[in-house]
Short mmCIF file of C-alpha atoms and ligand atoms in Angstrom, two decimals:
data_model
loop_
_atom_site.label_atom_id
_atom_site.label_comp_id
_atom_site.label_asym_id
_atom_site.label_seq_id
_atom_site.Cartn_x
_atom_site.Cartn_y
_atom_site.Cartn_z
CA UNK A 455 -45.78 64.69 2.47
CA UNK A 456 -48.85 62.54 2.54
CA UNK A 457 -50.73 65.17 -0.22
CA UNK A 458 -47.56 64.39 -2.16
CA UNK A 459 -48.04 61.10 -2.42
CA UNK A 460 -51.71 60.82 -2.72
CA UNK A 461 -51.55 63.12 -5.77
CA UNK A 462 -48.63 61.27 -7.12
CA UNK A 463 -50.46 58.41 -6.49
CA UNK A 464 -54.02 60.00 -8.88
CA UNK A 465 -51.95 61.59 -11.55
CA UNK A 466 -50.36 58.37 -12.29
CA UNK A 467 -52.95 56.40 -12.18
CA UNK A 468 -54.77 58.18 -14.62
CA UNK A 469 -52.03 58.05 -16.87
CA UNK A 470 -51.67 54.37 -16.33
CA UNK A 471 -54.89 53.60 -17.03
CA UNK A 472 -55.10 55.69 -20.38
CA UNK A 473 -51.88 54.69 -21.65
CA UNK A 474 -52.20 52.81 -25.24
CA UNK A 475 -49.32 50.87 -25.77
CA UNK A 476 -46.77 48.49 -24.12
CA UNK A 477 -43.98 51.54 -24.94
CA UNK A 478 -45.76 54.42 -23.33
CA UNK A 479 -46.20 52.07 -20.36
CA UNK A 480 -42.66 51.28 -19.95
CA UNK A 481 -42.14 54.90 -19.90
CA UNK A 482 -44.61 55.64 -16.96
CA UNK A 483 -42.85 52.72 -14.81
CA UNK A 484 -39.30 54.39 -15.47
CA UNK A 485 -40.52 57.95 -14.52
CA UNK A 486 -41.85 56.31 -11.50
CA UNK A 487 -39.32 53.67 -10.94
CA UNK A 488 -36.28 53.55 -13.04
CA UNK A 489 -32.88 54.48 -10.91
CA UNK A 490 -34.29 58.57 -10.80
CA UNK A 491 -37.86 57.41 -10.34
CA UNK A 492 -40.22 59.29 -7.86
CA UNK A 493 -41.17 56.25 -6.55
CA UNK A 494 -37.32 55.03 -6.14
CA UNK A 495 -35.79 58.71 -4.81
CA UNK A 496 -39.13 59.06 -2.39
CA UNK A 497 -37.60 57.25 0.57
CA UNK A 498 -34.78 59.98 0.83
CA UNK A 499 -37.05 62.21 2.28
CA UNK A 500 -37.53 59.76 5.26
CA UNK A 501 -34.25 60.94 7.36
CA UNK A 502 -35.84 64.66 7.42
CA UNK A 503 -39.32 63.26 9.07
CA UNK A 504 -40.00 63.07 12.90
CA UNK A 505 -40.25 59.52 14.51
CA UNK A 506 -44.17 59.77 14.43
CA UNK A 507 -44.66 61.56 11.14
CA UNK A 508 -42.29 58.40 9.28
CA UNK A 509 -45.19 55.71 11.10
CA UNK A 510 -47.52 57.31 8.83
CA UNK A 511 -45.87 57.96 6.00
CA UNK A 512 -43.90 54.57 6.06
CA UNK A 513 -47.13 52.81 5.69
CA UNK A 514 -48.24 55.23 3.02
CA UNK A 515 -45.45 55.23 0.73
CA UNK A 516 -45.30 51.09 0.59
CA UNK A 517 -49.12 50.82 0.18
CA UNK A 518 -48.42 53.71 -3.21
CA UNK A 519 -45.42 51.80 -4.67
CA UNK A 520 -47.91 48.53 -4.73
CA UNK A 521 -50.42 49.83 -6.14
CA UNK A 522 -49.09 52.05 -8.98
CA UNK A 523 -47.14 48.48 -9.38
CA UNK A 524 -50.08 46.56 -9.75
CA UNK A 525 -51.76 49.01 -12.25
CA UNK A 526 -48.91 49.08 -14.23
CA UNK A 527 -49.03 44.83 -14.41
CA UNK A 528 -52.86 45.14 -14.98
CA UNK A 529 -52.56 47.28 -17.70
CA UNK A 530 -49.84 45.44 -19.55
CA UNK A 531 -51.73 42.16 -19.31
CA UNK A 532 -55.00 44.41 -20.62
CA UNK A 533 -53.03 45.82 -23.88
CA UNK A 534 -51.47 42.68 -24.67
CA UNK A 535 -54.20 40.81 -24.51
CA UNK A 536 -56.29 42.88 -26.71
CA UNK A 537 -53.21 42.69 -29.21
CA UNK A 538 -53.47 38.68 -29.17
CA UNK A 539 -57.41 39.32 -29.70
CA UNK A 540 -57.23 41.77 -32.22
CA UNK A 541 -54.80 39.06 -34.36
CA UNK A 542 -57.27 36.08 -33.36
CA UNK A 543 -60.73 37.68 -34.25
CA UNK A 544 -59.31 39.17 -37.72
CA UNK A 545 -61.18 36.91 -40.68
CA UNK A 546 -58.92 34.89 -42.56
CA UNK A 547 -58.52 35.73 -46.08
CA UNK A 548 -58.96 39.64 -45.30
CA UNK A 549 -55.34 40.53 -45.23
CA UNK A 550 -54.49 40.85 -48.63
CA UNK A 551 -51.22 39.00 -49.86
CA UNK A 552 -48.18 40.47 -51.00
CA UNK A 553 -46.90 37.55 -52.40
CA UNK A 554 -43.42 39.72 -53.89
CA UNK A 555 -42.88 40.32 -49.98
CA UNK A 556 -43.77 37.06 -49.08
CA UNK A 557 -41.12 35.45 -51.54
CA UNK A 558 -38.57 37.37 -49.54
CA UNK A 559 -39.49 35.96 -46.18
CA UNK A 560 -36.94 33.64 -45.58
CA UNK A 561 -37.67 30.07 -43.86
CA UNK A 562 -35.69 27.52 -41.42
CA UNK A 563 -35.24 24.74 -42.99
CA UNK A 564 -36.01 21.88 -40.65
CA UNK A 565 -33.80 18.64 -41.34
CA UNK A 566 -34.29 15.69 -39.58
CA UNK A 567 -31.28 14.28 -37.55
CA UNK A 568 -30.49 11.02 -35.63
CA UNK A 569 -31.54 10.80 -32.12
CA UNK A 570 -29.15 11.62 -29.58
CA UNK A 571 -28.79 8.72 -28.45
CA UNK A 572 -27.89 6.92 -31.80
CA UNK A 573 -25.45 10.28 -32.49
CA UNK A 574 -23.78 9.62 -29.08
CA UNK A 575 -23.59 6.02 -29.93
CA UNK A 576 -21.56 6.64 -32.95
CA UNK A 577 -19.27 9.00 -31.24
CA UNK A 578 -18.26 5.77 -29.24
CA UNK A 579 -18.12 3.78 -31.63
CA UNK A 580 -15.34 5.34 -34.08
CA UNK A 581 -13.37 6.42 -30.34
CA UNK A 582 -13.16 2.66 -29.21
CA UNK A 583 -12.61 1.12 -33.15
CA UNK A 584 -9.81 3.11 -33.20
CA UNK A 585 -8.24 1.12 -29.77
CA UNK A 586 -8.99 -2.25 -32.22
CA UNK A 587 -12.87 -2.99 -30.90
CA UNK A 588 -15.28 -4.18 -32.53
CA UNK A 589 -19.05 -4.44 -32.49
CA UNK A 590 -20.55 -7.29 -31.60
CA UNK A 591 -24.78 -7.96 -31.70
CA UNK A 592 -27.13 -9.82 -28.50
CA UNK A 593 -30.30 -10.14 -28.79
CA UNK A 594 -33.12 -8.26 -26.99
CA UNK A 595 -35.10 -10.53 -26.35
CA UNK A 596 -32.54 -13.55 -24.76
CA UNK A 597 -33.19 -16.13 -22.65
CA UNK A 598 -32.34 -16.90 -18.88
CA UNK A 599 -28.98 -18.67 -19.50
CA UNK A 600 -27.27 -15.91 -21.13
CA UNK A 601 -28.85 -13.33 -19.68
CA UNK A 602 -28.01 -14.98 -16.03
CA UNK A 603 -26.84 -18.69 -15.44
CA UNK A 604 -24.03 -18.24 -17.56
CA UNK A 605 -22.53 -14.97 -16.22
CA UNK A 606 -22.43 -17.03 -12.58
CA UNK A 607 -25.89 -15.76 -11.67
CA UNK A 608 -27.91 -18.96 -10.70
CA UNK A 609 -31.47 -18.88 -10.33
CA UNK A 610 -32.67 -18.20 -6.63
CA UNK A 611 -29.40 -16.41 -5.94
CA UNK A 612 -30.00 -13.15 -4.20
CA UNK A 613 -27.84 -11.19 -6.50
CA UNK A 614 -30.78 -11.71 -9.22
CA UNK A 615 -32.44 -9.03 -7.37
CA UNK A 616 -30.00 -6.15 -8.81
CA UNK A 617 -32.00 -6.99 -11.82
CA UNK A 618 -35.95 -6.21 -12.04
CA UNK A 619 -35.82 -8.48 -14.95
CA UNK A 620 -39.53 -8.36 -17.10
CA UNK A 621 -39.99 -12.29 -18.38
CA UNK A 622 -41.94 -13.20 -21.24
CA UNK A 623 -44.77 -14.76 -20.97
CA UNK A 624 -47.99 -15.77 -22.59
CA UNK A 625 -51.26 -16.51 -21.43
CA UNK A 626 -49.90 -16.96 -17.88
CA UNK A 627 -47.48 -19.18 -18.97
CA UNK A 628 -44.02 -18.60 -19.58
CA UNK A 629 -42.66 -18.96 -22.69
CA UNK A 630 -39.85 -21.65 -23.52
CA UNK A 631 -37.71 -20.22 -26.15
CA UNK A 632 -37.26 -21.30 -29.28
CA UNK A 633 -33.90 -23.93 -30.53
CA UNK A 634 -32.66 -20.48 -32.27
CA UNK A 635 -32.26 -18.84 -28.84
CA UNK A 636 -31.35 -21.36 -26.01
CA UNK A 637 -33.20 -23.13 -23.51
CA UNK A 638 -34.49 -21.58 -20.56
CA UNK A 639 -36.92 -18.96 -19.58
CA UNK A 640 -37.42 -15.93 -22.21
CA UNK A 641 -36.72 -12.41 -20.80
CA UNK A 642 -35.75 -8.51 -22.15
CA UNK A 643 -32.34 -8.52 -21.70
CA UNK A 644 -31.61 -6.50 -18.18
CA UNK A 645 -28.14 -5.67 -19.70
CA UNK A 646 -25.90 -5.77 -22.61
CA UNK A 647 -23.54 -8.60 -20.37
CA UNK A 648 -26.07 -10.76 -21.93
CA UNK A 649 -23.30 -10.73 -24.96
CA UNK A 650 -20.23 -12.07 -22.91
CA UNK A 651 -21.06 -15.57 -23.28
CA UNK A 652 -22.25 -15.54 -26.52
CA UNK A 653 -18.56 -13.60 -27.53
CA UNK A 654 -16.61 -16.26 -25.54
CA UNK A 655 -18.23 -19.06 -27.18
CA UNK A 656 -18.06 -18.01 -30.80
CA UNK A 657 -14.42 -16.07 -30.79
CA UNK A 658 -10.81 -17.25 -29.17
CA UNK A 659 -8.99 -14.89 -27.77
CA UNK A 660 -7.33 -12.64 -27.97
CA UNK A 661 -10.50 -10.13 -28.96
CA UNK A 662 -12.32 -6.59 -28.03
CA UNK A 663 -15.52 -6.48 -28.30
CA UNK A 664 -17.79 -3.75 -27.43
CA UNK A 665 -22.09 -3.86 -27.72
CA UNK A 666 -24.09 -0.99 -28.09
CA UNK A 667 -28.14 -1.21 -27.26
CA UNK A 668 -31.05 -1.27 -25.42
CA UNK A 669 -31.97 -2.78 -21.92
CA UNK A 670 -34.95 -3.72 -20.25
CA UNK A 671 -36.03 -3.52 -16.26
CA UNK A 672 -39.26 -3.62 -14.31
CA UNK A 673 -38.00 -0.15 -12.61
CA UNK A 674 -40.27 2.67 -10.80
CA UNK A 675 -40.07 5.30 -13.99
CA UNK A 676 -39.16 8.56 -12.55
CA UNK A 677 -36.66 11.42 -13.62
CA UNK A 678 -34.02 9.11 -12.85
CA UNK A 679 -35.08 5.64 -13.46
CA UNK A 680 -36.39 3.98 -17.03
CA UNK A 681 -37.92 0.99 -18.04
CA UNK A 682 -35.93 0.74 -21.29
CA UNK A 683 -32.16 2.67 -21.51
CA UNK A 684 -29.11 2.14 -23.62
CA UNK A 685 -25.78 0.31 -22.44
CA UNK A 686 -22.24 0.31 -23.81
CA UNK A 687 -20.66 -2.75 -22.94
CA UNK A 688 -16.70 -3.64 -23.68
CA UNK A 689 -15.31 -7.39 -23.56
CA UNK A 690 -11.63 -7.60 -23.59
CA UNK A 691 -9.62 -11.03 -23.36
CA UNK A 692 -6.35 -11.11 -23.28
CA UNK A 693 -3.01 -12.66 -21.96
CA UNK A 694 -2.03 -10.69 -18.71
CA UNK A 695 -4.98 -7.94 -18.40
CA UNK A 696 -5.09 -6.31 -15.07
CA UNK A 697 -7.42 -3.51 -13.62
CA UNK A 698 -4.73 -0.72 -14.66
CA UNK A 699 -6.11 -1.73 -18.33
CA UNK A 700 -9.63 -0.59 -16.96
CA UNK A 701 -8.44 2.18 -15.55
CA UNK A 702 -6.48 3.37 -18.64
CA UNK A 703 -9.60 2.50 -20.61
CA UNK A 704 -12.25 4.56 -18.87
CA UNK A 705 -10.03 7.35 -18.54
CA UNK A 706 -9.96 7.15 -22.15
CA UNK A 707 -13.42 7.20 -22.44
CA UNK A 708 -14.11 9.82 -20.75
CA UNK A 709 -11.95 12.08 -22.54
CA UNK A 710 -13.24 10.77 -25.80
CA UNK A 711 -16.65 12.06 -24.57
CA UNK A 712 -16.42 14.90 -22.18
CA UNK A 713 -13.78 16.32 -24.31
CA UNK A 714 -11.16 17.05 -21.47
CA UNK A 715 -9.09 15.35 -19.21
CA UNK A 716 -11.49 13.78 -16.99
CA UNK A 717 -10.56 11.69 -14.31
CA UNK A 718 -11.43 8.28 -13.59
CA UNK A 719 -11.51 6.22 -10.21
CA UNK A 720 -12.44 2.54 -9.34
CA UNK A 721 -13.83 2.07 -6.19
CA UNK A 722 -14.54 -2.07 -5.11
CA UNK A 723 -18.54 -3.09 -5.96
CA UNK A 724 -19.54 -6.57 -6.24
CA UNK A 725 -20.95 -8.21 -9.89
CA UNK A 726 -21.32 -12.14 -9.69
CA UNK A 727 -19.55 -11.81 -12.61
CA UNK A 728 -16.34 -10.53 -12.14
CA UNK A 729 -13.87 -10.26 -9.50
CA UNK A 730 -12.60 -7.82 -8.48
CA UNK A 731 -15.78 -5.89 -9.17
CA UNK A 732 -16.04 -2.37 -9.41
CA UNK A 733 -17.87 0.94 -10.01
CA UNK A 734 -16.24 3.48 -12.30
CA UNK A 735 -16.45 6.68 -11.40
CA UNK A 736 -15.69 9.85 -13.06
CA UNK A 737 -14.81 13.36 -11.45
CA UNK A 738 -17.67 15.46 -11.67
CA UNK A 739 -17.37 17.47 -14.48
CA UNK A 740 -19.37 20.01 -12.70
CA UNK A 741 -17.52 20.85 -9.56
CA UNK A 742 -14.16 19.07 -10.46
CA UNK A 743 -14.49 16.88 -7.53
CA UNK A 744 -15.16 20.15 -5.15
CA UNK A 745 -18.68 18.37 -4.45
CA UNK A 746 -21.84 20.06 -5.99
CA UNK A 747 -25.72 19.12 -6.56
CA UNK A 748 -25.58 17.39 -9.70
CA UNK A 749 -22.81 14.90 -7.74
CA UNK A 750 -24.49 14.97 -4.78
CA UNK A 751 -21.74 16.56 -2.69
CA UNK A 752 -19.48 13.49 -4.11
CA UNK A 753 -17.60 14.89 -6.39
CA UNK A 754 -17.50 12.03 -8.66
CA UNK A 755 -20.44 10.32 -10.55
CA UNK A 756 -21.12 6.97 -11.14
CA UNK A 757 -20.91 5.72 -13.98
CA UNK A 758 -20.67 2.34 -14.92
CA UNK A 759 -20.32 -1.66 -13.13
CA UNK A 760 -17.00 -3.26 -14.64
CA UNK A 761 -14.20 -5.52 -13.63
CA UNK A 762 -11.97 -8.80 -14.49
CA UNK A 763 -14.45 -11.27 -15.96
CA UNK A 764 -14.63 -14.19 -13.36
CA UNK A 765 -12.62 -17.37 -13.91
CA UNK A 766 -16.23 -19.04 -13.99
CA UNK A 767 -17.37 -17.27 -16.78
CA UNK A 768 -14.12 -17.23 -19.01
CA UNK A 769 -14.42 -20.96 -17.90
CA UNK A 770 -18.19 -21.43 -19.22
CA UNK A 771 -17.38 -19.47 -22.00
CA UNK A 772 -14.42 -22.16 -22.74
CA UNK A 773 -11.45 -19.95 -21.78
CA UNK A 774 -8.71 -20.51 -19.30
CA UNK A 775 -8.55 -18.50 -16.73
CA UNK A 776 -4.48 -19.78 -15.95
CA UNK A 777 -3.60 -18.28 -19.42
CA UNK A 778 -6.12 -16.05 -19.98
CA UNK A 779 -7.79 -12.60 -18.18
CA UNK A 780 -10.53 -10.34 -18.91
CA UNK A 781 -12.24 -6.91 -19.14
CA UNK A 782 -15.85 -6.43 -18.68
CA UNK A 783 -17.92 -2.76 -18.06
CA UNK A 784 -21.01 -1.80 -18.81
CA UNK A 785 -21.84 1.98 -18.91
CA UNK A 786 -25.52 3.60 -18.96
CA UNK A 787 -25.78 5.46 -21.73
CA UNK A 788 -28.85 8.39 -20.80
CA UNK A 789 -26.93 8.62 -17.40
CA UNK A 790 -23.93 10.03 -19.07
CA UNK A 791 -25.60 12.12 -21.91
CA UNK A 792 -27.81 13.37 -19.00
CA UNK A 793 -24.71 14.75 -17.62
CA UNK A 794 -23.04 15.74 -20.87
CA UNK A 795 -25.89 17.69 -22.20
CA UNK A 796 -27.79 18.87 -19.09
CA UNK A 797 -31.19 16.88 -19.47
CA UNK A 798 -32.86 17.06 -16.25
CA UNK A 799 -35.32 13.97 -16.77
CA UNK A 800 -34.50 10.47 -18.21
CA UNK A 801 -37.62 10.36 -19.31
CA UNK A 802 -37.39 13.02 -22.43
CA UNK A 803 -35.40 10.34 -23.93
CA UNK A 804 -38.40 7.73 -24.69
CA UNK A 805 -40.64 10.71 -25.17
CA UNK A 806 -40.63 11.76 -29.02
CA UNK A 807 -41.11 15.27 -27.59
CA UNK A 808 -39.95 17.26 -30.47
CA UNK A 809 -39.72 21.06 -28.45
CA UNK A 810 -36.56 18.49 -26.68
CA UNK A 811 -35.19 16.74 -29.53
CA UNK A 812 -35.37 20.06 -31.58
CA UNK A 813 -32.54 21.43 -29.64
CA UNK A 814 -30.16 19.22 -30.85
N1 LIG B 274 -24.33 -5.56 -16.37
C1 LIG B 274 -24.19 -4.71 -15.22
C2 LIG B 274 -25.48 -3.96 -14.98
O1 LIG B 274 -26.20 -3.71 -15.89
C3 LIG B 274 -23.06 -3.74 -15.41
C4 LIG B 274 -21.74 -4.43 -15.49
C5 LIG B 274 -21.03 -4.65 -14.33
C6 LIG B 274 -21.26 -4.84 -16.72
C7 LIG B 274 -19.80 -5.27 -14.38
C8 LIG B 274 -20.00 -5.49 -16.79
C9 LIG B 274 -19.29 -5.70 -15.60
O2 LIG B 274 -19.49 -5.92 -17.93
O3 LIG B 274 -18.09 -6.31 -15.69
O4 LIG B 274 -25.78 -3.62 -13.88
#
């Protein structure tokens, strides 16, 4: 039995090494181990063998397999590779040109396309103008009061630390902001709740608003975690609002988006400005709430901070809380399309790689 193999072993490997193409190599492995390969039916034998003779044979047969394995890999990797060098070291111009063939050749065209992030942004757009919102504009770069005092965030209050805010400043000094903006320190917004004050102040209610754009934080950039990200921000006053309307409205959302009936939950989560605060969560759309890696073992995600807008705020903002209540959320954007689409990285986002935008 051990002749057998050795000479299986040196007849093959002869023809290995002399085989010209990628084809007649495929053949060789499926003689040797396709599902009626020697290599594959060899072991059969094994039952017929005394105890000692299999301790030698064992040994024998494993160390064939690998190596007729490896010659086979060896030799691929040879052939192609001269293929690659055959196409490299050809001149240019040598190949003559059929140009009557070469009209036939048909190209992709390659258009150009929004980025998915402005596509997605539409999407919500034309769901929530259809429930009566509209879009309201804050600006990016905003100053401390609207960004924070306003929305019941004073300075030196601890709850400034949910914000890794990046200030503005310029040559070590910070920058005052211009009349146009409002006193106070200057600063990239840190989110799109920079617009709630600047809605309350300019519209009486009843209204919808909703504010689409980017946000700024000092964050740790990792796979998860970006310095600049996208938030979609609703702010709903109203006579006799209550966090059923929330409820009703992120389920909403979510089935404007995921396309299915997708479940919502809020769960209690503090916001200086609102109360009650919450989280919204929505049932994994992964595992259906059955717990799985992309939800952690959850089986809801979270999605976005919302809740009643604060009788502070509607008060700074010139409303009355007695007669009046409100709706605030603001959603992250990439976290969602992350989910949606099955990016793996935040990051690809920002990137202007064009192998990841191609794909969509
Ligand atoms: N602005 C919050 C953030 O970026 C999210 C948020 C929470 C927005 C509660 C809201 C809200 O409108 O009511 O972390």
């Amino acid at each position: 039995m051990d002749d057998h193999l050795d000479n299986l072993k040196k007849s093959y490997q002869l023809d290995i090494e002399s085989a010209k193409t990628l084809g007649e190599l495929d053949k060789l492995f499926l003689e040797l181990f396709g599902k009626n390969g020697k290599i594959t039916l060899f072991p059969k034998n094994f039952s017929k063998l005394e105890k000692s003779e299999l301790k030698v044979v064992g040994p024998l047969f494993n160390q064939t397999k690998k190596s007729l394995e490896s010659a086979i890999e060896e030799r691929r990797e040879e052939i192609k590779l001269s293929g690659f060098k055959k196409i490299l070291e050809e001149p240019l111009g040598l190949r003559t040109v059929n140009s009557a063939a070469l009209k036939k050749i048909k190209t992709k065209k390659r258009q150009g396309h929004m980025h998915l992030v402005t596509q997605f942004e539409e999407e919500i757009i034309r769901a929530f103008a259809k429930l009566g919102f509209s879009q309201f504009e804050s600006p990016q770069i905003d100053s401390d009061d609207y960004n924070f005092e306003k929305l019941n965030i004073p300075e030196n209050h601890p709850a400034r630390d949910l914000w890794d805010t990046l200030y503005i400043e310029s040559g070590g000094k910070s920058l005052e902001s211009s009349e146009k903006i409002t006193p106070g320190k200057l600063l990239l917004r840190t989110h799109t709740s920079n617009s709630q004050m600047r809605i309350m102040e300019k519209m009486k209610p009843p209204f919808r608003q909703m504010i689409l754009g980017r946000c700024y934080r000092y964050e740790n950039v990792d796979a998860r975690h970006e310095h600049t990200f996208e938030q979609f921000e609703i702010v709903y006053v109203d006579k006799g609002l209550s966090m059923a309307n929330l409820l009703y409205l992120s389920e909403y959302f979510f089935q404007a988006i995921f396309g299915y009936d997708v479940k919502a939950r809020l769960k209690p989560k503090y916001y200086p400005f609102v109360e009650p605060g919450a989280g919204v969560d929505g049932l994994c759309i992964f595992c259906k709430g059955k717990g799985c890696k992309v939800c952690g073992g959850v089986g809801w995600l979270e999605l976005a901070g919302a809740g009643m807008i604060h009788p502070t705020v509607l008060r700074n903002g010139g409303i009355d809380p007695d007669v009046y209540s409100g709706i605030a959320w603001g959603f992250g954007l990439g976290r969602m399309l992350m989910v949606r689409e099955g990016i793996e990285d935040v990051r690809l986002f920002n990137s202007g790689d064009l192998k990841f935008l191609n794909k969509y």
